[in-house]
Amino acid sequence: MDSMVYDVAIVGLGPAGSTLARMLNKDVKVIAFDKKNDRDDSFKKPCGGLLAPDAQKNFAMFGMTLPKDILVDPQIFSVKTIDLKTGILRHYQRPYVNMDRHRFDLWLKSLIPENVEVHDSVTCSSVVKAGNVYEITVTENKVKNIYRAKYIVGADGANSLVRRSLFPNHKIDTYTSVQQWFHDRHSRPFYACIFDEELTDCYAWGLSKNEYFIFGGAYPVRNSRERFEKMKEKLRDYGFILDNPVKTEACMVLSPSSPRQLCPGDGHCMMIGEAAGFISPSSLEGLSYAFESAYKLSRLFNERK
């Protein structure tokens, strides 16, 4: 381990990291680290789990099809849009694919070829530049190990360790995403986008998924949970049944306010997906940016002389 130096180390195997690992040429010596595994107690990214049209275009470009065990019921093709300030409610056609996000991520990981050395259930604790290589310290099986690589790719999401370690002064506007799951007791399934400028300048969402209903939103970091609960109360007047949550999830979400806030990397460190700030600041859709940034970076590696 002390003498091995990899060509590329990928930190994070969400959609961006898994896509890059899958598309790199086999002559590139790659190691990849990920928190997830296929056990019930695995880390799961808090996410509504909708595949938007832009991400579907990437699948068409890759020639890929979704396996049926990733899809969930129901498949909804309209969005109930609610403005709580004005009380206006409208329905818009929108062809999302409703899916299980964790199974989706695991499926993308399963497509990574065997020549890539994948380490699951790993926690990365530090990333430092040491001469001409990067040293990644990880904890796996309760043991700390250090791996070295000529290039490092941060694909580790909004709260990226790679970005914080190697670009500590780079700031991107952030929200706190709070999401709860409920047993679905609505009379019919639906997908909703909710706006309320009093509580957030972003938006909230509600979504039927199998036997559950998910309600979540992105709120300013300060008093985010209080804002979330106030919005739940307001939505009772619109027929939302949001009592007795089964589980509560929260995470950081980025919303870059200008291109200058993006962090694509520098030198031998590259950032892709939301770790780089590649996410829609209006819809918070990030899958299409994850696929696109990974694809373009793979071309740079594969076409190098």
PDB file of C-alpha atoms in Angstrom, residues 3-290:
ATOM      1  CA  SER A   3       4.514   1.884  -2.593  1.00  0.00           C
ATOM      2  CA  MET A   4       1.363   1.755  -4.756  1.00  0.00           C
ATOM      3  CA  VAL A   5       0.491   4.978  -6.578  1.00  0.00           C
ATOM      4  CA  TYR A   6      -2.755   5.002  -8.567  1.00  0.00           C
ATOM      5  CA  ASP A   7      -3.340   7.141 -11.624  1.00  0.00           C
ATOM      6  CA  VAL A   8      -6.738   8.409 -10.399  1.00  0.00           C
ATOM      7  CA  ALA A   9      -8.499   8.317  -7.040  1.00  0.00           C
ATOM      8  CA  ILE A  10     -12.254   9.010  -7.053  1.00  0.00           C
ATOM      9  CA  VAL A  11     -13.840  10.053  -3.762  1.00  0.00           C
ATOM     10  CA  GLY A  12     -17.578   9.350  -3.849  1.00  0.00           C
ATOM     11  CA  LEU A  13     -19.502   6.924  -6.048  1.00  0.00           C
ATOM     12  CA  GLY A  14     -22.798   8.654  -6.540  1.00  0.00           C
ATOM     13  CA  PRO A  15     -23.987   9.228 -10.120  1.00  0.00           C
ATOM     14  CA  ALA A  16     -20.972  11.421 -10.970  1.00  0.00           C
ATOM     15  CA  GLY A  17     -18.258   9.218  -9.482  1.00  0.00           C
ATOM     16  CA  SER A  18     -19.775   5.945 -10.726  1.00  0.00           C
ATOM     17  CA  THR A  19     -20.145   7.328 -14.246  1.00  0.00           C
ATOM     18  CA  LEU A  20     -16.539   8.509 -14.334  1.00  0.00           C
ATOM     19  CA  ALA A  21     -15.264   5.176 -12.975  1.00  0.00           C
ATOM     20  CA  ARG A  22     -17.289   3.328 -15.616  1.00  0.00           C
ATOM     21  CA  MET A  23     -16.081   5.446 -18.533  1.00  0.00           C
ATOM     22  CA  LEU A  24     -12.337   5.690 -17.872  1.00  0.00           C
ATOM     23  CA  ASN A  25     -10.135   3.587 -20.129  1.00  0.00           C
ATOM     24  CA  LYS A  26      -8.927   0.282 -18.698  1.00  0.00           C
ATOM     25  CA  ASP A  27      -5.290   1.360 -18.932  1.00  0.00           C
ATOM     26  CA  VAL A  28      -5.976   3.987 -16.230  1.00  0.00           C
ATOM     27  CA  LYS A  29      -5.240   2.579 -12.759  1.00  0.00           C
ATOM     28  CA  VAL A  30      -8.231   3.753 -10.706  1.00  0.00           C
ATOM     29  CA  ILE A  31      -9.163   3.462  -7.038  1.00  0.00           C
ATOM     30  CA  ALA A  32     -12.553   4.675  -5.766  1.00  0.00           C
ATOM     31  CA  PHE A  33     -13.977   5.213  -2.280  1.00  0.00           C
ATOM     32  CA  ASP A  34     -17.629   5.242  -1.273  1.00  0.00           C
ATOM     33  CA  LYS A  35     -19.666   5.345   1.949  1.00  0.00           C
ATOM     34  CA  LYS A  36     -22.501   3.240   0.544  1.00  0.00           C
ATOM     35  CA  ASN A  37     -23.024  -0.512   0.561  1.00  0.00           C
ATOM     36  CA  ASP A  38     -25.952  -2.830  -0.151  1.00  0.00           C
ATOM     37  CA  ARG A  39     -26.848  -3.440   3.514  1.00  0.00           C
ATOM     38  CA  ASP A  40     -29.980  -2.051   5.146  1.00  0.00           C
ATOM     39  CA  ASP A  41     -27.919   0.207   7.420  1.00  0.00           C
ATOM     40  CA  SER A  42     -26.019   1.749   4.504  1.00  0.00           C
ATOM     41  CA  PHE A  43     -25.652   5.484   4.045  1.00  0.00           C
ATOM     42  CA  LYS A  44     -28.484   6.717   1.810  1.00  0.00           C
ATOM     43  CA  LYS A  45     -28.532  10.123   0.195  1.00  0.00           C
ATOM     44  CA  PRO A  46     -31.673  12.097   1.183  1.00  0.00           C
ATOM     45  CA  CYS A  47     -33.397  12.639  -2.149  1.00  0.00           C
ATOM     46  CA  GLY A  48     -36.894  12.645  -3.617  1.00  0.00           C
ATOM     47  CA  GLY A  49     -35.713  10.246  -6.314  1.00  0.00           C
ATOM     48  CA  LEU A  50     -36.983  11.710  -9.585  1.00  0.00           C
ATOM     49  CA  LEU A  51     -35.154  11.354 -12.893  1.00  0.00           C
ATOM     50  CA  ALA A  52     -35.762  14.606 -14.782  1.00  0.00           C
ATOM     51  CA  PRO A  53     -35.875  14.957 -18.595  1.00  0.00           C
ATOM     52  CA  ASP A  54     -32.350  16.411 -18.800  1.00  0.00           C
ATOM     53  CA  ALA A  55     -30.948  13.363 -16.990  1.00  0.00           C
ATOM     54  CA  GLN A  56     -33.018  11.088 -19.231  1.00  0.00           C
ATOM     55  CA  LYS A  57     -31.249  12.662 -22.228  1.00  0.00           C
ATOM     56  CA  ASN A  58     -27.921  11.604 -20.748  1.00  0.00           C
ATOM     57  CA  PHE A  59     -29.186   8.026 -20.526  1.00  0.00           C
ATOM     58  CA  ALA A  60     -30.175   8.218 -24.181  1.00  0.00           C
ATOM     59  CA  MET A  61     -26.690   9.507 -25.056  1.00  0.00           C
ATOM     60  CA  PHE A  62     -25.090   6.644 -23.104  1.00  0.00           C
ATOM     61  CA  GLY A  63     -27.446   4.079 -24.677  1.00  0.00           C
ATOM     62  CA  MET A  64     -28.570   2.954 -21.217  1.00  0.00           C
ATOM     63  CA  THR A  65     -31.926   1.687 -19.948  1.00  0.00           C
ATOM     64  CA  LEU A  66     -33.192   1.540 -16.366  1.00  0.00           C
ATOM     65  CA  PRO A  67     -33.831  -1.885 -14.804  1.00  0.00           C
ATOM     66  CA  LYS A  68     -37.390  -2.276 -13.580  1.00  0.00           C
ATOM     67  CA  ASP A  69     -36.467  -2.950  -9.943  1.00  0.00           C
ATOM     68  CA  ILE A  70     -35.291   0.674  -9.656  1.00  0.00           C
ATOM     69  CA  LEU A  71     -38.712   2.045 -10.627  1.00  0.00           C
ATOM     70  CA  VAL A  72     -41.382   2.666  -7.988  1.00  0.00           C
ATOM     71  CA  ASP A  73     -45.108   3.348  -8.089  1.00  0.00           C
ATOM     72  CA  PRO A  74     -46.683   5.549  -9.190  1.00  0.00           C
ATOM     73  CA  GLN A  75     -45.289   7.125 -12.347  1.00  0.00           C
ATOM     74  CA  ILE A  76     -46.625  10.704 -12.322  1.00  0.00           C
ATOM     75  CA  PHE A  77     -46.567  13.006 -15.336  1.00  0.00           C
ATOM     76  CA  SER A  78     -47.854  16.247 -13.900  1.00  0.00           C
ATOM     77  CA  VAL A  79     -46.684  18.635 -11.211  1.00  0.00           C
ATOM     78  CA  LYS A  80     -49.097  20.290  -8.799  1.00  0.00           C
ATOM     79  CA  THR A  81     -47.522  23.711  -8.312  1.00  0.00           C
ATOM     80  CA  ILE A  82     -48.623  25.756  -5.306  1.00  0.00           C
ATOM     81  CA  ASP A  83     -47.744  29.346  -4.386  1.00  0.00           C
ATOM     82  CA  LEU A  84     -48.616  29.694  -0.718  1.00  0.00           C
ATOM     83  CA  LYS A  85     -48.405  33.496  -0.758  1.00  0.00           C
ATOM     84  CA  THR A  86     -51.002  33.975  -3.499  1.00  0.00           C
ATOM     85  CA  GLY A  87     -52.881  30.695  -3.098  1.00  0.00           C
ATOM     86  CA  ILE A  88     -52.487  29.964  -6.818  1.00  0.00           C
ATOM     87  CA  LEU A  89     -52.469  26.263  -7.757  1.00  0.00           C
ATOM     88  CA  ARG A  90     -51.665  24.953 -11.225  1.00  0.00           C
ATOM     89  CA  HIS A  91     -50.886  21.588 -12.854  1.00  0.00           C
ATOM     90  CA  TYR A  92     -48.101  21.285 -15.423  1.00  0.00           C
ATOM     91  CA  GLN A  93     -47.060  18.335 -17.565  1.00  0.00           C
ATOM     92  CA  ARG A  94     -43.581  17.094 -16.673  1.00  0.00           C
ATOM     93  CA  PRO A  95     -42.253  13.617 -17.595  1.00  0.00           C
ATOM     94  CA  TYR A  96     -40.293  12.612 -14.486  1.00  0.00           C
ATOM     95  CA  VAL A  97     -39.350   8.995 -13.741  1.00  0.00           C
ATOM     96  CA  ASN A  98     -40.159   7.998 -10.154  1.00  0.00           C
ATOM     97  CA  MET A  99     -37.416   5.729  -8.760  1.00  0.00           C
ATOM     98  CA  ASP A 100     -35.718   4.441  -5.631  1.00  0.00           C
ATOM     99  CA  ARG A 101     -32.651   6.681  -5.345  1.00  0.00           C
ATOM    100  CA  HIS A 102     -30.563   4.301  -3.235  1.00  0.00           C
ATOM    101  CA  ARG A 103     -31.162   1.344  -5.564  1.00  0.00           C
ATOM    102  CA  PHE A 104     -30.400   3.674  -8.489  1.00  0.00           C
ATOM    103  CA  ASP A 105     -27.025   4.603  -6.975  1.00  0.00           C
ATOM    104  CA  LEU A 106     -26.176   0.963  -6.249  1.00  0.00           C
ATOM    105  CA  TRP A 107     -27.091  -0.022  -9.810  1.00  0.00           C
ATOM    106  CA  LEU A 108     -24.768   2.648 -11.224  1.00  0.00           C
ATOM    107  CA  LYS A 109     -21.994   1.320  -8.978  1.00  0.00           C
ATOM    108  CA  SER A 110     -22.636  -2.226 -10.248  1.00  0.00           C
ATOM    109  CA  LEU A 111     -21.739  -1.061 -13.768  1.00  0.00           C
ATOM    110  CA  ILE A 112     -18.192  -0.098 -12.764  1.00  0.00           C
ATOM    111  CA  PRO A 113     -15.760  -2.524 -14.459  1.00  0.00           C
ATOM    112  CA  GLU A 114     -13.666  -4.911 -12.386  1.00  0.00           C
ATOM    113  CA  ASN A 115     -10.383  -3.176 -13.233  1.00  0.00           C
ATOM    114  CA  VAL A 116     -11.450  -0.306 -10.952  1.00  0.00           C
ATOM    115  CA  GLU A 117     -10.519  -0.964  -7.316  1.00  0.00           C
ATOM    116  CA  VAL A 118     -13.688  -0.067  -5.365  1.00  0.00           C
ATOM    117  CA  HIS A 119     -13.694   0.353  -1.588  1.00  0.00           C
ATOM    118  CA  ASP A 120     -17.209   0.327  -0.072  1.00  0.00           C
ATOM    119  CA  SER A 121     -18.282   1.355   3.441  1.00  0.00           C
ATOM    120  CA  VAL A 122     -15.296   3.704   3.647  1.00  0.00           C
ATOM    121  CA  THR A 123     -15.067   7.027   5.454  1.00  0.00           C
ATOM    122  CA  CYS A 124     -12.513   9.471   4.052  1.00  0.00           C
ATOM    123  CA  SER A 125     -11.037  11.659   6.780  1.00  0.00           C
ATOM    124  CA  SER A 126      -8.375  13.703   4.987  1.00  0.00           C
ATOM    125  CA  VAL A 127      -7.019  14.588   1.557  1.00  0.00           C
ATOM    126  CA  VAL A 128      -3.638  16.316   1.261  1.00  0.00           C
ATOM    127  CA  LYS A 129      -1.189  17.145  -1.496  1.00  0.00           C
ATOM    128  CA  ALA A 130       2.151  15.452  -0.791  1.00  0.00           C
ATOM    129  CA  GLY A 131       4.662  16.383  -3.455  1.00  0.00           C
ATOM    130  CA  ASN A 132       3.498  15.023  -6.790  1.00  0.00           C
ATOM    131  CA  VAL A 133       0.724  12.844  -5.375  1.00  0.00           C
ATOM    132  CA  TYR A 134      -2.406  13.122  -3.259  1.00  0.00           C
ATOM    133  CA  GLU A 135      -2.714  11.165  -0.031  1.00  0.00           C
ATOM    134  CA  ILE A 136      -6.212  10.008   0.927  1.00  0.00           C
ATOM    135  CA  THR A 137      -6.685   8.783   4.491  1.00  0.00           C
ATOM    136  CA  VAL A 138      -9.659   6.467   4.957  1.00  0.00           C
ATOM    137  CA  THR A 139     -11.168   4.319   7.670  1.00  0.00           C
ATOM    138  CA  GLU A 140     -12.241   0.876   6.542  1.00  0.00           C
ATOM    139  CA  ASN A 141     -13.052  -2.032   8.831  1.00  0.00           C
ATOM    140  CA  LYS A 142     -12.119   0.255  11.748  1.00  0.00           C
ATOM    141  CA  VAL A 143      -8.563   0.586  10.409  1.00  0.00           C
ATOM    142  CA  LYS A 144      -6.991   3.749   8.985  1.00  0.00           C
ATOM    143  CA  ASN A 145      -5.217   3.387   5.658  1.00  0.00           C
ATOM    144  CA  ILE A 146      -3.518   5.845   3.341  1.00  0.00           C
ATOM    145  CA  TYR A 147      -3.758   5.611  -0.449  1.00  0.00           C
ATOM    146  CA  ARG A 148      -1.877   7.700  -3.000  1.00  0.00           C
ATOM    147  CA  ALA A 149      -2.785   8.877  -6.490  1.00  0.00           C
ATOM    148  CA  LYS A 150      -1.417  11.208  -9.163  1.00  0.00           C
ATOM    149  CA  TYR A 151      -4.878  12.700  -9.772  1.00  0.00           C
ATOM    150  CA  ILE A 152      -7.812  13.035  -7.415  1.00  0.00           C
ATOM    151  CA  VAL A 153     -11.452  13.565  -8.351  1.00  0.00           C
ATOM    152  CA  GLY A 154     -13.927  14.951  -5.834  1.00  0.00           C
ATOM    153  CA  ALA A 155     -17.336  13.419  -6.505  1.00  0.00           C
ATOM    154  CA  ASP A 156     -18.415  13.482  -2.880  1.00  0.00           C
ATOM    155  CA  GLY A 157     -21.419  15.768  -2.984  1.00  0.00           C
ATOM    156  CA  ALA A 158     -22.393  19.126  -1.556  1.00  0.00           C
ATOM    157  CA  ASN A 159     -20.298  18.869   1.611  1.00  0.00           C
ATOM    158  CA  SER A 160     -17.304  17.598  -0.339  1.00  0.00           C
ATOM    159  CA  LEU A 161     -14.273  16.702   1.790  1.00  0.00           C
ATOM    160  CA  VAL A 162     -12.072  17.066  -1.284  1.00  0.00           C
ATOM    161  CA  ARG A 163     -13.297  20.610  -1.945  1.00  0.00           C
ATOM    162  CA  ARG A 164     -13.040  21.631   1.713  1.00  0.00           C
ATOM    163  CA  SER A 165      -9.546  20.153   2.026  1.00  0.00           C
ATOM    164  CA  LEU A 166      -7.943  21.401  -1.179  1.00  0.00           C
ATOM    165  CA  PHE A 167      -9.965  24.583  -1.782  1.00  0.00           C
ATOM    166  CA  PRO A 168     -10.723  25.717   1.786  1.00  0.00           C
ATOM    167  CA  ASN A 169     -11.490  29.320   0.843  1.00  0.00           C
ATOM    168  CA  HIS A 170     -13.973  28.477  -1.901  1.00  0.00           C
ATOM    169  CA  LYS A 171     -17.551  29.218  -0.860  1.00  0.00           C
ATOM    170  CA  ILE A 172     -20.798  28.158  -2.546  1.00  0.00           C
ATOM    171  CA  ASP A 173     -24.232  29.299  -1.381  1.00  0.00           C
ATOM    172  CA  THR A 174     -25.933  26.539   0.577  1.00  0.00           C
ATOM    173  CA  TYR A 175     -29.343  25.527   1.882  1.00  0.00           C
ATOM    174  CA  THR A 176     -30.393  22.876   4.349  1.00  0.00           C
ATOM    175  CA  SER A 177     -32.615  20.221   2.812  1.00  0.00           C
ATOM    176  CA  VAL A 178     -35.047  18.696   5.319  1.00  0.00           C
ATOM    177  CA  GLN A 179     -37.218  15.756   4.260  1.00  0.00           C
ATOM    178  CA  GLN A 180     -39.685  13.471   6.027  1.00  0.00           C
ATOM    179  CA  TRP A 181     -41.368  10.198   5.023  1.00  0.00           C
ATOM    180  CA  PHE A 182     -44.996   9.440   5.935  1.00  0.00           C
ATOM    181  CA  HIS A 183     -47.358   6.547   5.359  1.00  0.00           C
ATOM    182  CA  ASP A 184     -49.348   7.836   2.390  1.00  0.00           C
ATOM    183  CA  ARG A 185     -52.979   8.497   3.331  1.00  0.00           C
ATOM    184  CA  HIS A 186     -53.858  10.821   0.450  1.00  0.00           C
ATOM    185  CA  SER A 187     -56.815   9.819  -1.700  1.00  0.00           C
ATOM    186  CA  ARG A 188     -54.703   9.851  -4.875  1.00  0.00           C
ATOM    187  CA  PRO A 189     -50.959   9.992  -5.570  1.00  0.00           C
ATOM    188  CA  PHE A 190     -49.386  13.255  -6.712  1.00  0.00           C
ATOM    189  CA  TYR A 191     -46.177  15.220  -7.095  1.00  0.00           C
ATOM    190  CA  ALA A 192     -46.124  18.827  -5.874  1.00  0.00           C
ATOM    191  CA  CYS A 193     -43.768  21.809  -5.959  1.00  0.00           C
ATOM    192  CA  ILE A 194     -44.446  24.392  -3.265  1.00  0.00           C
ATOM    193  CA  PHE A 195     -43.253  27.984  -3.149  1.00  0.00           C
ATOM    194  CA  ASP A 196     -43.438  30.364  -0.204  1.00  0.00           C
ATOM    195  CA  GLU A 197     -41.108  33.360  -0.249  1.00  0.00           C
ATOM    196  CA  GLU A 198     -41.810  33.978   3.431  1.00  0.00           C
ATOM    197  CA  LEU A 199     -40.046  30.730   4.397  1.00  0.00           C
ATOM    198  CA  THR A 200     -37.542  30.139   1.586  1.00  0.00           C
ATOM    199  CA  ASP A 201     -36.382  31.676  -1.670  1.00  0.00           C
ATOM    200  CA  CYS A 202     -35.934  28.107  -2.933  1.00  0.00           C
ATOM    201  CA  TYR A 203     -38.824  25.597  -2.933  1.00  0.00           C
ATOM    202  CA  ALA A 204     -40.319  22.492  -1.320  1.00  0.00           C
ATOM    203  CA  TRP A 205     -41.687  19.256  -2.740  1.00  0.00           C
ATOM    204  CA  GLY A 206     -44.164  16.493  -2.000  1.00  0.00           C
ATOM    205  CA  LEU A 207     -44.132  13.106  -3.705  1.00  0.00           C
ATOM    206  CA  SER A 208     -45.985   9.805  -3.546  1.00  0.00           C
ATOM    207  CA  LYS A 209     -43.570   6.858  -3.599  1.00  0.00           C
ATOM    208  CA  ASN A 210     -44.828   3.297  -3.182  1.00  0.00           C
ATOM    209  CA  GLU A 211     -46.793   3.290   0.094  1.00  0.00           C
ATOM    210  CA  TYR A 212     -45.148   6.478   1.348  1.00  0.00           C
ATOM    211  CA  PHE A 213     -45.438  10.209   0.864  1.00  0.00           C
ATOM    212  CA  ILE A 214     -42.263  12.297   1.005  1.00  0.00           C
ATOM    213  CA  PHE A 215     -42.353  15.954   1.954  1.00  0.00           C
ATOM    214  CA  GLY A 216     -39.174  18.017   1.903  1.00  0.00           C
ATOM    215  CA  GLY A 217     -37.757  21.393   1.074  1.00  0.00           C
ATOM    216  CA  ALA A 218     -34.593  23.475   0.813  1.00  0.00           C
ATOM    217  CA  TYR A 219     -34.411  26.276   3.365  1.00  0.00           C
ATOM    218  CA  PRO A 220     -31.905  28.913   4.462  1.00  0.00           C
ATOM    219  CA  VAL A 221     -29.521  27.298   6.917  1.00  0.00           C
ATOM    220  CA  ARG A 222     -30.603  29.461   9.827  1.00  0.00           C
ATOM    221  CA  ASN A 223     -33.832  28.142  11.418  1.00  0.00           C
ATOM    222  CA  SER A 224     -34.238  25.592   8.612  1.00  0.00           C
ATOM    223  CA  ARG A 225     -36.155  23.055  10.709  1.00  0.00           C
ATOM    224  CA  GLU A 226     -38.494  25.729  12.055  1.00  0.00           C
ATOM    225  CA  ARG A 227     -39.218  26.918   8.508  1.00  0.00           C
ATOM    226  CA  PHE A 228     -39.870  23.323   7.438  1.00  0.00           C
ATOM    227  CA  GLU A 229     -42.424  22.787  10.224  1.00  0.00           C
ATOM    228  CA  LYS A 230     -44.188  26.086   9.439  1.00  0.00           C
ATOM    229  CA  MET A 231     -44.589  25.054   5.818  1.00  0.00           C
ATOM    230  CA  LYS A 232     -46.058  21.722   6.887  1.00  0.00           C
ATOM    231  CA  GLU A 233     -48.692  23.583   8.907  1.00  0.00           C
ATOM    232  CA  LYS A 234     -49.603  25.809   5.962  1.00  0.00           C
ATOM    233  CA  LEU A 235     -50.014  22.802   3.661  1.00  0.00           C
ATOM    234  CA  ARG A 236     -52.707  21.242   5.828  1.00  0.00           C
ATOM    235  CA  ASP A 237     -55.113  23.747   4.262  1.00  0.00           C
ATOM    236  CA  TYR A 238     -54.256  22.242   0.863  1.00  0.00           C
ATOM    237  CA  GLY A 239     -55.080  18.669   1.873  1.00  0.00           C
ATOM    238  CA  PHE A 240     -51.560  17.494   2.713  1.00  0.00           C
ATOM    239  CA  ILE A 241     -51.541  14.771   5.397  1.00  0.00           C
ATOM    240  CA  LEU A 242     -48.220  15.176   7.184  1.00  0.00           C
ATOM    241  CA  ASP A 243     -48.707  13.559  10.592  1.00  0.00           C
ATOM    242  CA  ASN A 244     -46.495  10.998  12.355  1.00  0.00           C
ATOM    243  CA  PRO A 245     -43.389  10.928  10.169  1.00  0.00           C
ATOM    244  CA  VAL A 246     -41.712   7.555   9.732  1.00  0.00           C
ATOM    245  CA  LYS A 247     -38.260   9.091   9.364  1.00  0.00           C
ATOM    246  CA  THR A 248     -36.585  12.476   9.006  1.00  0.00           C
ATOM    247  CA  GLU A 249     -33.584  13.203   6.797  1.00  0.00           C
ATOM    248  CA  ALA A 250     -31.450  16.295   6.286  1.00  0.00           C
ATOM    249  CA  CYS A 251     -28.434  17.267   4.242  1.00  0.00           C
ATOM    250  CA  MET A 252     -26.644  20.237   2.742  1.00  0.00           C
ATOM    251  CA  VAL A 253     -27.611  21.270  -0.783  1.00  0.00           C
ATOM    252  CA  LEU A 254     -25.751  23.782  -2.937  1.00  0.00           C
ATOM    253  CA  SER A 255     -27.280  26.586  -4.962  1.00  0.00           C
ATOM    254  CA  PRO A 256     -24.538  28.561  -6.740  1.00  0.00           C
ATOM    255  CA  SER A 257     -25.531  32.176  -7.275  1.00  0.00           C
ATOM    256  CA  SER A 258     -22.984  32.839 -10.062  1.00  0.00           C
ATOM    257  CA  PRO A 259     -20.527  30.908 -12.265  1.00  0.00           C
ATOM    258  CA  ARG A 260     -17.707  32.210 -10.048  1.00  0.00           C
ATOM    259  CA  GLN A 261     -18.994  29.997  -7.235  1.00  0.00           C
ATOM    260  CA  LEU A 262     -18.420  26.832  -9.261  1.00  0.00           C
ATOM    261  CA  CYS A 263     -15.340  24.820  -8.265  1.00  0.00           C
ATOM    262  CA  PRO A 264     -14.192  22.623 -11.167  1.00  0.00           C
ATOM    263  CA  GLY A 265     -10.788  22.068  -9.552  1.00  0.00           C
ATOM    264  CA  ASP A 266      -7.227  22.979 -10.393  1.00  0.00           C
ATOM    265  CA  GLY A 267      -4.066  21.195 -11.454  1.00  0.00           C
ATOM    266  CA  HIS A 268      -4.341  17.475 -10.759  1.00  0.00           C
ATOM    267  CA  CYS A 269      -7.480  17.830  -8.634  1.00  0.00           C
ATOM    268  CA  MET A 270     -10.826  17.845 -10.455  1.00  0.00           C
ATOM    269  CA  MET A 271     -14.336  18.234  -9.078  1.00  0.00           C
ATOM    270  CA  ILE A 272     -17.492  16.834 -10.684  1.00  0.00           C
ATOM    271  CA  GLY A 273     -21.200  16.720  -9.890  1.00  0.00           C
ATOM    272  CA  GLU A 274     -22.535  18.664  -6.920  1.00  0.00           C
ATOM    273  CA  ALA A 275     -19.085  18.630  -5.297  1.00  0.00           C
ATOM    274  CA  ALA A 276     -18.130  21.182  -7.963  1.00  0.00           C
ATOM    275  CA  GLY A 277     -21.371  23.126  -7.565  1.00  0.00           C
ATOM    276  CA  PHE A 278     -22.819  21.653 -10.760  1.00  0.00           C
ATOM    277  CA  ILE A 279     -26.510  21.744  -9.851  1.00  0.00           C
ATOM    278  CA  SER A 280     -29.488  23.768 -11.027  1.00  0.00           C
ATOM    279  CA  PRO A 281     -29.862  26.749  -8.650  1.00  0.00           C
ATOM    280  CA  SER A 282     -33.592  26.915  -9.386  1.00  0.00           C
ATOM    281  CA  SER A 283     -34.781  23.272  -9.407  1.00  0.00           C
ATOM    282  CA  LEU A 284     -31.833  21.711  -7.512  1.00  0.00           C
ATOM    283  CA  GLU A 285     -31.704  19.038 -10.228  1.00  0.00           C
ATOM    284  CA  GLY A 286     -28.201  17.592 -10.175  1.00  0.00           C
ATOM    285  CA  LEU A 287     -28.243  14.207 -11.893  1.00  0.00           C
ATOM    286  CA  SER A 288     -27.866  15.573 -15.418  1.00  0.00           C
ATOM    287  CA  TYR A 289     -24.913  17.743 -14.304  1.00  0.00           C
ATOM    288  CA  ALA A 290     -23.366  14.739 -12.569  1.00  0.00           C
TER     289      ALA A 290
END
